[in-house]
Tab-separated table of C-alpha atoms in Angstrom:
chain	number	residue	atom	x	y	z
T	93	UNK	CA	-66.560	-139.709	-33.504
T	94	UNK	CA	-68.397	-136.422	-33.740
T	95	UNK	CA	-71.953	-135.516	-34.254
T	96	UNK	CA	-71.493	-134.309	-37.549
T	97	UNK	CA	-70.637	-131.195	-39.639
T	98	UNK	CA	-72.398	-127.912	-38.859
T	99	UNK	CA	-71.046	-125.399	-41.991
T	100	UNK	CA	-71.011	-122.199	-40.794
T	101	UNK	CA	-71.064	-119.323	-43.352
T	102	UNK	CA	-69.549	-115.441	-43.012
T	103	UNK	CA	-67.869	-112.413	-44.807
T	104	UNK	CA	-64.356	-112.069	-44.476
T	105	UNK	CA	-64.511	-109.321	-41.505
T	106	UNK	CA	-64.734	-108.928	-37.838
T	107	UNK	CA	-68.218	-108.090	-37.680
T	108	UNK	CA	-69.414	-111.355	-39.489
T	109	UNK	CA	-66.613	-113.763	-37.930
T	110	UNK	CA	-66.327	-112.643	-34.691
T	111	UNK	CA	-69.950	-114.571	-33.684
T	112	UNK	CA	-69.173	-117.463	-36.484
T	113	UNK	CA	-65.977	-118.223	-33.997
T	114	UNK	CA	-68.010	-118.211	-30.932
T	115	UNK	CA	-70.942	-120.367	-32.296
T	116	UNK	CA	-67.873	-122.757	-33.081
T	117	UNK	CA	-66.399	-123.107	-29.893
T	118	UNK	CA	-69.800	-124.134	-28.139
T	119	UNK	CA	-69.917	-126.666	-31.211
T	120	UNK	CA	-66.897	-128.036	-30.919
T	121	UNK	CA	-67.776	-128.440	-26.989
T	122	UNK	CA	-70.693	-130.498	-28.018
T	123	UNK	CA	-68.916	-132.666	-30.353
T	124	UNK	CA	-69.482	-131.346	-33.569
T	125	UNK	CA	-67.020	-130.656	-36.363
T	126	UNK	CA	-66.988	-126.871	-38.034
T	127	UNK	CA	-66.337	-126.090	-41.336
T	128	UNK	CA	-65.843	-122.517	-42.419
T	129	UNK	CA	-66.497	-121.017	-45.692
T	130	UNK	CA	-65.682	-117.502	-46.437
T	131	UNK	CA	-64.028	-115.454	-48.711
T	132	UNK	CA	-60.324	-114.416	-48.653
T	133	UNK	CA	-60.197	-111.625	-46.657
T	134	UNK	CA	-60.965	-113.701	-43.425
T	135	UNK	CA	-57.068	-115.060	-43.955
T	136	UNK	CA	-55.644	-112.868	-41.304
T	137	UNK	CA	-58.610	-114.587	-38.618
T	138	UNK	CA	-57.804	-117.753	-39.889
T	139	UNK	CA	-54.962	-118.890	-36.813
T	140	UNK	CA	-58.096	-118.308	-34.179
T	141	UNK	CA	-60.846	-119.628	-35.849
T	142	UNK	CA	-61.788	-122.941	-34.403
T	143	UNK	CA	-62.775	-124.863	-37.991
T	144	UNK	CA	-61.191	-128.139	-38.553
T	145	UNK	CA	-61.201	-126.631	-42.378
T	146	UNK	CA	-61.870	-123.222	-44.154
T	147	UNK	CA	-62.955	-122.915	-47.540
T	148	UNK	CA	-63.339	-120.420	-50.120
T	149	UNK	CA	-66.027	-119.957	-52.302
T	150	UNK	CA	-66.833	-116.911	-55.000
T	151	UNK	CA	-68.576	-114.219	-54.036
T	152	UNK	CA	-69.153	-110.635	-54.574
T	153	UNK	CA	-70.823	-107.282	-53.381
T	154	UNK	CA	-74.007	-106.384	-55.349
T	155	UNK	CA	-73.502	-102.707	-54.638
T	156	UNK	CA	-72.855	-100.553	-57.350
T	157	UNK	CA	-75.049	-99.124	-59.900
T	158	UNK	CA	-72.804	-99.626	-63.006
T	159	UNK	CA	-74.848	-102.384	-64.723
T	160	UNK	CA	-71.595	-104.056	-66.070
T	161	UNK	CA	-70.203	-104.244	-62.408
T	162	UNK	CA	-73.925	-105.600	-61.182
T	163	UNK	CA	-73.771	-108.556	-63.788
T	164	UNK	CA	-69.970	-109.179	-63.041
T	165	UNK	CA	-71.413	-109.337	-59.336
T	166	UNK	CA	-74.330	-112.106	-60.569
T	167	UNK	CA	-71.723	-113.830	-62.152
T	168	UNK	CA	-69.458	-114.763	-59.308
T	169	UNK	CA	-72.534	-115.365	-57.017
T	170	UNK	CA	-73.309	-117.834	-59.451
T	171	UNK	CA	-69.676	-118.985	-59.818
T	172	UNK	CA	-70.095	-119.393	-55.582
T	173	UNK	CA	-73.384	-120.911	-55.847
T	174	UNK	CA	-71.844	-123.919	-58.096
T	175	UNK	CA	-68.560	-123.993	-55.742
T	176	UNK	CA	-70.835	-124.059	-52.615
T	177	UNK	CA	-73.484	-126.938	-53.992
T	178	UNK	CA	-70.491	-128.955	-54.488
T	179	UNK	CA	-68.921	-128.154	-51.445
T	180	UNK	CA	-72.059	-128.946	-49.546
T	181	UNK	CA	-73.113	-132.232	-51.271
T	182	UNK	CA	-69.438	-133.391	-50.767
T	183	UNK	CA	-69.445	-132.307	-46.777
T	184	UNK	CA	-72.965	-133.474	-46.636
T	185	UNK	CA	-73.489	-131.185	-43.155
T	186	UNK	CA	-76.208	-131.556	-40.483
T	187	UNK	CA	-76.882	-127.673	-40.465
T	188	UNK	CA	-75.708	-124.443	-42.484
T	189	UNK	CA	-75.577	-121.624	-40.608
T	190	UNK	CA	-74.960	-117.511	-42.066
T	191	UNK	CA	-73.542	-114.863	-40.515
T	192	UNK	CA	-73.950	-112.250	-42.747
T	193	UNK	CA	-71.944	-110.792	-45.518
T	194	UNK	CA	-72.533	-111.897	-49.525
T	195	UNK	CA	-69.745	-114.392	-48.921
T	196	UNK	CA	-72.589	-116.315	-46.687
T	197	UNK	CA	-75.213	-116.108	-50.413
T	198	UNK	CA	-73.841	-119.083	-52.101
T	199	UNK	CA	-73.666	-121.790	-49.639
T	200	UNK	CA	-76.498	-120.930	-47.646
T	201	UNK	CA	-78.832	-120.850	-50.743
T	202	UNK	CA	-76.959	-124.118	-52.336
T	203	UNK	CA	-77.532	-125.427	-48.731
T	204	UNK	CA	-81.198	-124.535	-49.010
T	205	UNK	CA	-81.683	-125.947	-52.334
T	206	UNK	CA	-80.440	-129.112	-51.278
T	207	UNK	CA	-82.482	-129.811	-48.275
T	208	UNK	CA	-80.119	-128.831	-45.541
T	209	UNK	CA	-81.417	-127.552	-42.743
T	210	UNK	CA	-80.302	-123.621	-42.568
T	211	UNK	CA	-80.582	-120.529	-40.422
T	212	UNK	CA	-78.756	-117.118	-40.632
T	213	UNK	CA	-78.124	-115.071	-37.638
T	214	UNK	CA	-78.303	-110.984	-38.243
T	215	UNK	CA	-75.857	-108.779	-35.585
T	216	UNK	CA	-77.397	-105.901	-36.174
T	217	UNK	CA	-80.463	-104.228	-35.383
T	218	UNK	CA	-81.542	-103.673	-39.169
T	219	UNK	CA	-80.941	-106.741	-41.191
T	220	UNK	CA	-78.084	-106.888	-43.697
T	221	UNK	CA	-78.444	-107.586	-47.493
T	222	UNK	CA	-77.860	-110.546	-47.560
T	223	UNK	CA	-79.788	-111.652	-44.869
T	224	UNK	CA	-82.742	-110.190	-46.694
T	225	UNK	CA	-81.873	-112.289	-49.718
T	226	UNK	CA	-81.749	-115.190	-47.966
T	227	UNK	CA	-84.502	-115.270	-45.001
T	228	UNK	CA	-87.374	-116.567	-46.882
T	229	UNK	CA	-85.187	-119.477	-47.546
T	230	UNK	CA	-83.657	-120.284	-44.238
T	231	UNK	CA	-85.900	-122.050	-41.304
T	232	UNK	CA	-84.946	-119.852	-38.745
T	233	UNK	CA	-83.153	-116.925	-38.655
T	234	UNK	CA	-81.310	-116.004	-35.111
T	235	UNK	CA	-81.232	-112.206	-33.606
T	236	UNK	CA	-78.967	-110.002	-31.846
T	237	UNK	CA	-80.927	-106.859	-31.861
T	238	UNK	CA	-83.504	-107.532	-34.550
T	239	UNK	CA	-86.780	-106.581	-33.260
T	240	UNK	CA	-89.532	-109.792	-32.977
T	241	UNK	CA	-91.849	-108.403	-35.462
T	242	UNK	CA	-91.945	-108.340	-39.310
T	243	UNK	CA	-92.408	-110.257	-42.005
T	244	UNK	CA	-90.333	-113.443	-40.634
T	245	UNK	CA	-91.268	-113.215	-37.137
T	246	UNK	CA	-92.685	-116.843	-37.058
T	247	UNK	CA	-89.230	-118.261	-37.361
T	248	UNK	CA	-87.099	-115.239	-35.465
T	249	UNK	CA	-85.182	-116.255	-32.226
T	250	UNK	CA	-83.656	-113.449	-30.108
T	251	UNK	CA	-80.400	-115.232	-29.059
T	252	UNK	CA	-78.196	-112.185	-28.361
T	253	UNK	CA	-74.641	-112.015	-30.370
T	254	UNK	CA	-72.285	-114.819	-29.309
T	255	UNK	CA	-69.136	-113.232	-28.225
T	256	UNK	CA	-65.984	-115.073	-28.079
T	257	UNK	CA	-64.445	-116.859	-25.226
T	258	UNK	CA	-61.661	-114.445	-24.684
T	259	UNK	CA	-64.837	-112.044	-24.632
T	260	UNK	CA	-66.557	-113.949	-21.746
T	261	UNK	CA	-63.186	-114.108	-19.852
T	262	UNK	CA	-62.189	-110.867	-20.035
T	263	UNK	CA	-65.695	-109.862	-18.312
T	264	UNK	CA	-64.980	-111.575	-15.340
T	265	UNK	CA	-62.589	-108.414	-14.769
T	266	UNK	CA	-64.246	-105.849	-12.427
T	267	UNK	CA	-64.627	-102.105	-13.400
T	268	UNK	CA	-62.147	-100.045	-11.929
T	269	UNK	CA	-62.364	-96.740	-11.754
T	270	UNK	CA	-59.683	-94.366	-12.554
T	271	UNK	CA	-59.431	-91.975	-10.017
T	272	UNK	CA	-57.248	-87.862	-9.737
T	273	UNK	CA	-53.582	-89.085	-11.194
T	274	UNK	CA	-54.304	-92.504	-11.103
T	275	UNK	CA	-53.428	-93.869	-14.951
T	276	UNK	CA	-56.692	-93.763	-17.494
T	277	UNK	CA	-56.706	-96.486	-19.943
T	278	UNK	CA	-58.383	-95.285	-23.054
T	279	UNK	CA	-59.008	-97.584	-26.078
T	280	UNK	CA	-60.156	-96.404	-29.204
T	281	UNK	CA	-61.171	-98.475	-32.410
T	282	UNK	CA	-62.566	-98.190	-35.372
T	283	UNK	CA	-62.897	-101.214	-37.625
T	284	UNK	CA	-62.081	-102.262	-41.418
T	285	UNK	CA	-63.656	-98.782	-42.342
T	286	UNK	CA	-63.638	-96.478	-39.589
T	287	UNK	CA	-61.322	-96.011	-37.956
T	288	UNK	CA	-59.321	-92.665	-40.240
T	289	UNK	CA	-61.543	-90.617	-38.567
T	290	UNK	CA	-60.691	-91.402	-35.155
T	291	UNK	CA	-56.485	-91.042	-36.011
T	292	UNK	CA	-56.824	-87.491	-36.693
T	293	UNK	CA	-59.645	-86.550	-34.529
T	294	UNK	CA	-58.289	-88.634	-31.309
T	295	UNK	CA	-54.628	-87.118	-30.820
T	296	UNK	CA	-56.180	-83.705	-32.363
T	297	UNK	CA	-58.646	-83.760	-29.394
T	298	UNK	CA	-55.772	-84.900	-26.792
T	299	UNK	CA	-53.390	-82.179	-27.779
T	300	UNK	CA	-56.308	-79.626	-26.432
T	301	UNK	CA	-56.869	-81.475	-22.812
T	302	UNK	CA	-55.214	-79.930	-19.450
T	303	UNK	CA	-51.977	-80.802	-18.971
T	304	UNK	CA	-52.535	-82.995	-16.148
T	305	UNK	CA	-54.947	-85.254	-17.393
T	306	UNK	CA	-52.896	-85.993	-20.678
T	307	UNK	CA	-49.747	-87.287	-18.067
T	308	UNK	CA	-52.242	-89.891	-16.601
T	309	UNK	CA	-53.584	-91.130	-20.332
T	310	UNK	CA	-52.756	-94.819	-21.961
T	311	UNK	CA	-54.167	-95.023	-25.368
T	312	UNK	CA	-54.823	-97.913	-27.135
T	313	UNK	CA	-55.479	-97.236	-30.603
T	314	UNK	CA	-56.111	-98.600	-33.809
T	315	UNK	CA	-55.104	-97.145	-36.943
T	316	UNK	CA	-54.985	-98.065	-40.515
T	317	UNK	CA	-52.072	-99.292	-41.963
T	318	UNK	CA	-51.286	-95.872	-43.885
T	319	UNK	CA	-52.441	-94.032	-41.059
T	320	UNK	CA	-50.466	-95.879	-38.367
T	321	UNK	CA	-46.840	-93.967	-38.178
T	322	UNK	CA	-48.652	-90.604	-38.286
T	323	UNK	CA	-50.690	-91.495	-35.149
T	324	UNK	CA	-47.638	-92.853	-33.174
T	325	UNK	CA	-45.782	-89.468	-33.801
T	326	UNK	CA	-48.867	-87.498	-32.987
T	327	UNK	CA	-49.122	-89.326	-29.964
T	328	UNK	CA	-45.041	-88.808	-29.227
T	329	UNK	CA	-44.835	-85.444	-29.916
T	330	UNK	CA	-47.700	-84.869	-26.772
T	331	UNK	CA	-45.688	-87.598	-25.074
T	332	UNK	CA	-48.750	-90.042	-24.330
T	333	UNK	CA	-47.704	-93.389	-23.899
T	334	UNK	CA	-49.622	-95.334	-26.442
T	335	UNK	CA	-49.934	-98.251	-28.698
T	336	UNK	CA	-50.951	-97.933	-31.968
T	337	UNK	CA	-51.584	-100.929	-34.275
T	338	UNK	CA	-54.106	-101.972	-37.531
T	339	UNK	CA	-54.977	-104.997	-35.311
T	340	UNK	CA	-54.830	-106.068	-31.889
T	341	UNK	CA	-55.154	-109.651	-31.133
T	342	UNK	CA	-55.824	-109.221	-27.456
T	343	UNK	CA	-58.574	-106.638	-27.672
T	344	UNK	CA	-60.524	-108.452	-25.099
T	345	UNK	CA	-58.009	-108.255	-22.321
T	346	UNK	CA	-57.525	-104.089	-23.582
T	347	UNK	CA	-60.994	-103.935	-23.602
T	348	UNK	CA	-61.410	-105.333	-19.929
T	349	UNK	CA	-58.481	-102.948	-18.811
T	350	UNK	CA	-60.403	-99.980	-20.649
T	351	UNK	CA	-61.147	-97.264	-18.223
T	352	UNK	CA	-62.842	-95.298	-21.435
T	353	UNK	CA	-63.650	-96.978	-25.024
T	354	UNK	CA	-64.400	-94.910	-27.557
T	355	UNK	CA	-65.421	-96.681	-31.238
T	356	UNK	CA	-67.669	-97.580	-34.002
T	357	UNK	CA	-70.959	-99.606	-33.483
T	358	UNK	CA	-71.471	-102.639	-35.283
T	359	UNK	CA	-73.053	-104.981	-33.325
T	360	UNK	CA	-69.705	-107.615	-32.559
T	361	UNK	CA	-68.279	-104.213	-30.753
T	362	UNK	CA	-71.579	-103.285	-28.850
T	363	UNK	CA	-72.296	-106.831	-27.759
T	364	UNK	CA	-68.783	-107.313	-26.603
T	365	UNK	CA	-68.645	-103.976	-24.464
T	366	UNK	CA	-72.109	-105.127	-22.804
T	367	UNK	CA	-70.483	-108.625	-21.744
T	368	UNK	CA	-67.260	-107.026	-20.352
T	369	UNK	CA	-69.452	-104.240	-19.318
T	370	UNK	CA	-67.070	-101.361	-20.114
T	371	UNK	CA	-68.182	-97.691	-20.734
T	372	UNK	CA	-68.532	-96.157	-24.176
T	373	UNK	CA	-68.388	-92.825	-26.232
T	374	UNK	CA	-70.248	-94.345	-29.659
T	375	UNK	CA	-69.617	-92.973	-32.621
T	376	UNK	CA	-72.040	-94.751	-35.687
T	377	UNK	CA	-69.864	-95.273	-38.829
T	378	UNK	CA	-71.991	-92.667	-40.913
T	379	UNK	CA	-71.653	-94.749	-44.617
T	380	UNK	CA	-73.006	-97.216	-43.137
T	381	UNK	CA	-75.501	-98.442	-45.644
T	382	UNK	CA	-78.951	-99.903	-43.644
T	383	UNK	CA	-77.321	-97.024	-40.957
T	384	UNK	CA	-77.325	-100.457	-38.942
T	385	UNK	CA	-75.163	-98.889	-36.511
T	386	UNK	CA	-76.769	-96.101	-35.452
T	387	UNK	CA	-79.673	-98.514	-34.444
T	388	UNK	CA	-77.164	-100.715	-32.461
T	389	UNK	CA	-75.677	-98.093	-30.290
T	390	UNK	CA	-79.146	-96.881	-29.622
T	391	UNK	CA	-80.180	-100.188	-28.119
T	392	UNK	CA	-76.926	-99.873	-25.694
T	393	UNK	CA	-77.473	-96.089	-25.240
T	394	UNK	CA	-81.184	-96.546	-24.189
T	395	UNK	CA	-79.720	-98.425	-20.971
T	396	UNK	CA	-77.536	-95.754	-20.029
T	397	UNK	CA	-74.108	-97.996	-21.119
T	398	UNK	CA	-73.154	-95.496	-23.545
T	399	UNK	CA	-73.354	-92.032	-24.987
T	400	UNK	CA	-73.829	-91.833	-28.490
T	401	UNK	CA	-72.528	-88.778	-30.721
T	402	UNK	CA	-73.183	-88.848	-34.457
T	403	UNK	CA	-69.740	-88.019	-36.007
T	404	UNK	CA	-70.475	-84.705	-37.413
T	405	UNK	CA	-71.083	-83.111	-34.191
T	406	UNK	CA	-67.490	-84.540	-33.244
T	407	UNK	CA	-65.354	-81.197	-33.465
T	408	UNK	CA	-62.011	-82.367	-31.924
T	409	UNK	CA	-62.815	-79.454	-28.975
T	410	UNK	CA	-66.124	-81.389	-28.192
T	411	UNK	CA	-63.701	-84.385	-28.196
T	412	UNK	CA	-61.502	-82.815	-25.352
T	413	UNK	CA	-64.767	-81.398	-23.486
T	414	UNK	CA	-66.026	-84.942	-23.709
T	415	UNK	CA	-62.984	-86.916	-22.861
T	416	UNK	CA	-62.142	-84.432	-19.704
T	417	UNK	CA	-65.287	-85.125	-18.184
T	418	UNK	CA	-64.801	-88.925	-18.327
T	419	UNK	CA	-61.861	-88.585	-16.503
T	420	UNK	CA	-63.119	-86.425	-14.125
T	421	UNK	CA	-66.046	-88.219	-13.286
T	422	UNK	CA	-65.115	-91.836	-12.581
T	423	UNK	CA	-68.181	-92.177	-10.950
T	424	UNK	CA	-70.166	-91.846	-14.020
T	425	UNK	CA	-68.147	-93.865	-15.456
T	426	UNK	CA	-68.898	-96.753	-13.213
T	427	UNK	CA	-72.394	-96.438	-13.314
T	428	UNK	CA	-72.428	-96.479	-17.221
T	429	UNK	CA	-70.605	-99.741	-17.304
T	430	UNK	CA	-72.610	-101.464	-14.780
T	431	UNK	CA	-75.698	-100.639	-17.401
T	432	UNK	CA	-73.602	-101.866	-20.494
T	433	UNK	CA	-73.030	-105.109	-18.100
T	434	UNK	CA	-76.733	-104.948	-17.824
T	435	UNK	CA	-77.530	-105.491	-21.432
T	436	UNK	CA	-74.844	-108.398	-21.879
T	437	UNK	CA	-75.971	-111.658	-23.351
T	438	UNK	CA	-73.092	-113.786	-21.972
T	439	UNK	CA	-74.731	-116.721	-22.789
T	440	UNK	CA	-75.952	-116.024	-26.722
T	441	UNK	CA	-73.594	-118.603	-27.550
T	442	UNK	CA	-74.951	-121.305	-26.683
T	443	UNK	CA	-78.729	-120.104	-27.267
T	444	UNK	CA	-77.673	-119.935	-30.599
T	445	UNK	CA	-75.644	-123.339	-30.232
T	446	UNK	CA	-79.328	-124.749	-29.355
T	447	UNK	CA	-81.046	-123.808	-31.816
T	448	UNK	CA	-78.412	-125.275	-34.781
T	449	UNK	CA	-79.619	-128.531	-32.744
T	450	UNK	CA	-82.624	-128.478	-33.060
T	451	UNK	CA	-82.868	-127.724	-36.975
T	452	UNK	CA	-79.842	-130.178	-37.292
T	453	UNK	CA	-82.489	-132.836	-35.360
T	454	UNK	CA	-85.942	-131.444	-37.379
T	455	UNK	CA	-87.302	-130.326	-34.115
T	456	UNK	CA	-88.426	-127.105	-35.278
T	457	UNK	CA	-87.085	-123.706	-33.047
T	458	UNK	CA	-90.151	-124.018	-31.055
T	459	UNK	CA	-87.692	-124.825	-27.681
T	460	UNK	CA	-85.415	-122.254	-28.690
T	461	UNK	CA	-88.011	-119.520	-28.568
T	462	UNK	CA	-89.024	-120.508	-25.415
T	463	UNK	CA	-85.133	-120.668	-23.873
T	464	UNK	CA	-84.766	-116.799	-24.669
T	465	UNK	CA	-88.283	-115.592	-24.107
C-alpha cells in the first residue's frame, strides 16, 4: 500500500525531466506512487523514468507573435487544461508538482483549481514562462538558483536541482588528472538546441592543436542527428578516437570519466557537473530566451568551477588556445573541479522530496525553509 499519488508535471526535454526523475526516485523510496504527465517528446526518456504511468496531455508554446498561432496556442492549453482536470480528479493525487515547460500549464493550474496541493520547482536562475504563469497559484515554489527575493519570496525554498541517481553515483568517482601523454577524456554536449555549434567548432578547433596533444585526446561528443556522420569523419580524418552520438544514455559515468567538459548551461547540466564535480569550459546557449543560462553558469563560474565564454568570442583558434591549456595544466584543472564539487547540492533531492510532504500533509513549507537555510 503506498502513501498516495504525487503527479509530477514537465516538458518533454532533459532540462525539465532530468529533476522530475530524481524527485521520483526519493518518492518512490518513501512509498509513494508517481505519475508523469508530459507531452510527447519525453517518449525517448520514457524506459528510465521511474512513473508507474505517463500521460499525455495538450499543450503548446505561447511564443510567437502571429496572432493566429497565439490563439491556436490558447486553444490547446485549454484543450490540456480539460484533459488535465480530468486526469487529476480521476488520480485524485496528494500533491502536483511542475517542473517547468508549458506541458507542466494544464495540470498544475487544473490541479490548483481543484484544491490540490501544488508547487513548481524552477532550474534556472531566471524563472521560466511558465513558472511565471503559474507561481501565484502554486503554494510553494522550489529553487535551484532562483535568488530568495521577489515577489514570491514568502513561499520560495532553495532546494538545489535534484540530480539523478546515476548523477550521485558517478560523483563518488575521484578527479583524476590527466597528466604529459597520459589519455585526456574530453566530453562535449550541447542539448536539444545547441549543440550544431559545437560539431563544427569542436573538430575545427582540434584540427589546429599540436600534434601531440591531439594523440592523447578521447572525445565524447554529441551531435545532432543530421550533424552526426559529418562529426565522426571530421574526427577520423584527424584520427581522434571518439564517439559521437545524438544521445548518450550513460552521460553520468562519461561525465565522471571527463578530464575536460565543455557544454551548454541549463541548469540540469550545471547542477550535475557541481555533484560529480568535474571541470567546465561554459558556453550559454545565446537564443536562450530569459538568457537563463548565462545566469546559471555565472553562479558556477563565481566559485571558480568553470570558465565561462559567451559563444561569439568562440573563434575555433581561441578554441585550440583554450583547450591546449587545459591539457597542459592539469593542475588547474583539479582545482576547478574541486570548486564545482563545492557548489554541489547532492542532497536537493530529497529537500525537495520534503517539501512535496509537507504540502501533501498541509503543514505549510515552514520546515522546509528551515532544512536548507
Amino acid at each position: 500500500m503506498t502513501k498516495g499519488i504525487v503527479l509530477l508535471a514537465a516538458g518533454g526535454t532533459g532540462g525539465h525531466l532530468f529533476p522530475a526523475e530524481a524527485l521520483a526516485h526519493e518518492l518512490k523510496a518513501r512509498g509513494f506512487s508517481v505519475h508523469l504527465v508530459t507531452d510527447r517528446r519525453a517518449e525517448r526518456y520514457a524506459g528510465s523514468f521511474p512513473a508507474d504511468k505517463i500521460h499525455t496531455v495538450s499543450s503548446a508554446t505561447i511564443g510567437s507573435k502571429n496572432p493566429v498561432a497565439v490563439v491556436k496556442a490558447f486553444l490547446s492549453l485549454w484543450r490540456g487544461y480539460r484533459e488535465a482536470r480530468s486526469l487529476v480528479s480521476r488520480l485524485k493525487p496528494k500533491a502536483v508538482i511542475g517542473f517547468g515547460g508549458y506541458p507542466t500549464v494544464p495540470p498544475v493550474f487544473a490541479a490548483a483549481g481543484l484544491g490540490v496541493p501544488t508547487a513548481v520547482h524552477e532550474q534556472n536562475a531566471v524563472m521560466g514562462r511558465a513558472n511565471k504563469l503559474l507561481a501565484s497559484r502554486v503554494r510553494a515554489i522550489a529553487g535551484g538558483f532562483l535568488s530568495p527575493g521577489g515577489d514570491h519570496a514568502a513561499k520560495m525554498v532553495l532546494t538545489g536541482n535534484p540530480v539523478r541517481p546515476a548523477v550521485i553515483a558517478a560523483a563518488a568517482q575521484p578527479y583524476v588528472p590527466s597528466n604529459a601523454d597520459e589519455t585526456f577524456n574530453l566530453v562535449v554536449f550541447g542539448g536539444s538546441q545547441g549543440a550544431q555549434f559545437f560539431s563544427d567548432a569542436i573538430p575545427g578547433a582540434i584540427r589546429l592543436m599540436p600534434d601531440a596533444l591531439r594523440a592523447r585526446l578521447v572525445v565524447t561528443q554529441q551531435a545532432r542527428p543530421e550533424d552526426r556522420q559529418k562529426v565522426i569523419d571530421s574526427y577520423a580524418t584527424l584520427g581522434i578516437r571518439a564517439d559521437v552520438a545524438p544521445f548518450f544514455t550513460d552521460m553520468s559515468d562519461r561525465l565522471a570519466s571527463a578530464h575536460l567538459v565543455i557544454c551548454r548551461s541549463g541548469a540540469s547540466t550545471v547542477s550535475e557537473l557541481a555533484v560529480i564535480g568535474r571541470p567546465s569550459l561554459l558556453v550559454p546557449y545565446p537564443h536562450a530566451l530569459d538568457h537563463d543560462q548565462a545566469a546559471n553558469a555565472a553562479a558556477l563560474a563565481a566559485q571558480g568551477g568553470a570558465q565561462v565564454i559567451p559563444q561569439a568570442q568562440l573563434s575555433t583558434d581561441r578554441i585550440a588556445s583554450l583547450l591546449t591549456e587545459a591539457m597542459e595544466g592539469p593542475d588547474r584543472l583539479a582545482t576547478m573541479a574541486a570548486a564545482a564539487k563545492s557548489t554541489g547540492k547532492p542532497d536537493a533531492a530529497g529537500l525537495l522530496a520534503d517539501l512535496v510532504e509537507a504540502i501533501a500533509a498541509g503543514r505549510g513549507i515552514a520546515q522546509s525553509k528551515g532544512a536548507t537555510q
